[in-house]
Short mmCIF file of C-alpha atoms in Angstrom, two decimals:
data_model
loop_
_atom_site.label_atom_id
_atom_site.label_comp_id
_atom_site.label_asym_id
_atom_site.label_seq_id
_atom_site.Cartn_x
_atom_site.Cartn_y
_atom_site.Cartn_z
CA MET A 24 -14.44 -7.17 38.98
CA VAL A 25 -15.51 -3.58 38.35
CA GLU A 26 -12.86 -1.26 40.24
CA HIS A 27 -14.41 2.34 39.09
CA ASP A 28 -17.44 3.94 41.53
CA LEU A 29 -19.87 4.10 38.78
CA THR A 30 -23.32 6.18 39.44
CA PRO A 31 -26.35 5.12 38.31
CA ALA A 32 -26.77 6.47 35.54
CA GLU A 33 -23.03 6.70 34.12
CA LYS A 34 -24.10 2.17 34.15
CA ALA A 35 -27.32 2.67 32.40
CA ALA A 36 -25.36 5.06 29.64
CA LEU A 37 -23.08 2.06 29.40
CA HIS A 38 -25.49 -0.58 29.42
CA GLU A 39 -27.47 1.05 26.31
CA LEU A 40 -24.00 2.19 24.24
CA GLN A 41 -23.24 -1.56 24.90
CA LEU A 42 -26.89 -2.87 23.89
CA GLY A 43 -26.80 -0.39 21.23
CA ILE A 44 -23.84 -1.43 19.59
CA GLU A 45 -25.19 -5.27 20.25
CA HIS A 46 -28.11 -3.83 18.17
CA LEU A 47 -25.95 -3.16 15.16
CA TYR A 48 -24.11 -5.98 15.01
CA ARG A 49 -27.61 -7.84 14.99
CA ALA A 50 -28.89 -4.86 12.09
CA PHE A 51 -24.96 -5.98 10.64
CA GLY A 52 -25.54 -10.21 10.11
CA LYS A 53 -29.61 -8.87 8.73
CA PHE A 54 -27.03 -6.35 5.69
CA LEU A 55 -24.85 -9.49 5.45
CA GLU A 56 -27.93 -12.10 4.77
CA PHE A 57 -29.27 -8.97 2.41
CA HIS A 58 -25.92 -9.33 0.59
CA HIS A 59 -25.99 -12.82 0.75
CA GLY A 60 -28.94 -12.86 -0.56
CA ILE A 61 -29.21 -10.25 -3.68
CA GLY A 62 -25.73 -12.20 -5.05
CA HIS A 63 -27.74 -15.77 -5.10
CA ALA A 64 -30.72 -13.77 -6.51
CA MET A 65 -27.85 -12.37 -9.55
CA ASP A 66 -26.53 -16.08 -10.36
CA ARG A 67 -30.27 -16.56 -10.50
CA PHE A 68 -30.83 -14.26 -13.36
CA ALA A 69 -27.23 -14.92 -15.03
CA THR A 70 -28.95 -18.88 -14.94
CA ALA A 71 -32.17 -16.86 -16.68
CA GLU A 72 -29.94 -14.99 -19.20
CA ARG A 73 -28.23 -18.53 -20.54
CA VAL A 74 -31.01 -20.50 -20.77
CA LEU A 75 -33.46 -17.15 -22.10
CA ARG A 76 -30.49 -17.03 -25.34
CA GLU A 77 -30.59 -21.22 -25.82
CA ALA A 78 -34.15 -20.92 -25.85
CA GLY A 79 -33.95 -17.80 -28.42
CA TYR A 80 -35.18 -14.73 -26.43
CA THR A 81 -32.12 -12.59 -27.34
CA ASP A 82 -33.73 -9.70 -26.29
CA PHE A 83 -34.52 -11.00 -23.04
CA ALA A 84 -31.42 -12.57 -22.89
CA ASP A 85 -29.42 -8.91 -23.86
CA GLU A 86 -32.06 -7.01 -20.99
CA LEU A 87 -30.73 -9.28 -18.46
CA ARG A 88 -27.12 -8.58 -19.12
CA ASP A 89 -27.05 -5.53 -20.25
CA GLN A 90 -29.89 -3.60 -17.45
CA HIS A 91 -30.66 -6.41 -14.40
CA LEU A 92 -27.25 -8.24 -13.77
CA PRO A 93 -24.89 -4.50 -14.02
CA ALA A 94 -26.90 -2.66 -12.00
CA GLY A 95 -26.94 -1.86 -8.41
CA VAL A 96 -29.06 -2.40 -5.92
CA VAL A 97 -28.83 1.30 -4.36
CA GLY A 98 -27.67 4.18 -7.63
CA ASP A 99 -25.15 2.66 -9.10
CA LYS A 100 -23.82 0.55 -6.02
CA TRP A 101 -24.20 -2.80 -5.43
CA THR A 102 -24.37 -4.27 -2.31
CA TYR A 103 -20.97 -5.05 -1.29
CA GLU A 104 -20.08 -1.32 -1.30
CA LEU A 105 -22.86 -0.92 0.83
CA VAL A 106 -21.81 -3.63 3.32
CA GLU A 107 -18.49 -2.23 3.28
CA GLU A 108 -19.79 1.78 4.44
CA PHE A 109 -21.60 1.06 6.66
CA LYS A 110 -18.88 -1.21 7.89
CA ARG A 111 -15.82 1.41 7.66
CA GLY A 112 -18.20 4.49 8.95
CA PHE A 113 -21.95 4.37 10.78
CA LEU A 114 -20.57 0.77 12.42
CA ALA A 115 -16.49 1.83 13.14
CA ASP A 116 -17.75 5.22 13.99
CA ALA A 117 -20.79 4.31 16.95
CA ASP A 118 -17.90 1.14 18.05
CA ASP A 119 -15.61 3.82 18.33
CA PHE A 120 -17.09 5.57 19.80
CA GLU A 121 -18.33 3.35 22.95
CA ARG A 122 -15.20 2.37 23.40
CA ARG A 123 -14.13 5.94 24.15
CA VAL A 124 -16.98 6.96 26.33
CA CYS A 125 -16.24 3.09 28.15
CA ARG A 126 -12.10 4.39 28.84
CA GLU A 127 -13.84 7.54 30.27
CA LEU A 128 -16.07 6.12 32.35
CA ALA A 129 -15.44 3.17 33.94
CA GLY A 130 -11.87 2.38 32.40
CA GLY A 131 -12.85 0.51 29.43
CA ILE A 132 -14.56 -2.69 31.19
CA ASP A 133 -16.94 -3.33 29.22
CA HIS A 134 -20.50 -5.04 30.57
CA VAL A 135 -20.68 -4.06 33.96
CA SER A 136 -24.40 -4.39 34.95
CA GLU A 137 -23.13 -7.87 33.40
CA ARG A 138 -20.11 -8.13 35.76
CA GLU A 139 -21.53 -6.28 38.98
CA LEU A 140 -24.47 -8.79 37.89
CA GLN A 141 -22.13 -12.59 37.88
CA LEU A 142 -20.56 -11.63 41.65
CA TYR A 143 -23.37 -10.82 42.80
CA TRP A 144 -24.03 -14.32 41.84
CA ARG A 145 -21.43 -16.06 42.06
CA ALA A 146 -20.56 -14.80 45.69
CA ASN A 147 -24.81 -15.58 46.68
CA ALA A 148 -23.76 -18.77 45.68
CA LYS A 149 -20.88 -19.41 46.34
CA LYS A 150 -22.22 -18.52 50.85
CA ASN A 151 -25.86 -20.81 49.48
CA ALA A 152 -23.13 -23.55 49.12
CA THR A 153 -21.85 -23.75 52.33
#
């Protein structure tokens, strides 16, 4: 139950912040998918390096080993570093901000709009069940 009297603007702001956080987490999942995709690609490159070497193409194998396998995807950073920076930086900061606003406006009660709708639908269902 929502115990705070919130204005429509406060409810809307809390709802938008909640949706924003949910979209950040969805994006984070895609970021992890990217990280894993790069990892699988690099595993294939490592296999290609071995196969090229076995086939006598040592110049290509050496280039893979020395330039492509150790390289970062952004600057010198590997994807795990980007994932960790995002998780500990932007995502954590946005999450903390949303929680602070929620505590201040609604006493820490999240999903205010959904809770109200849930209460309404359940109350309406009980009325119609009799």
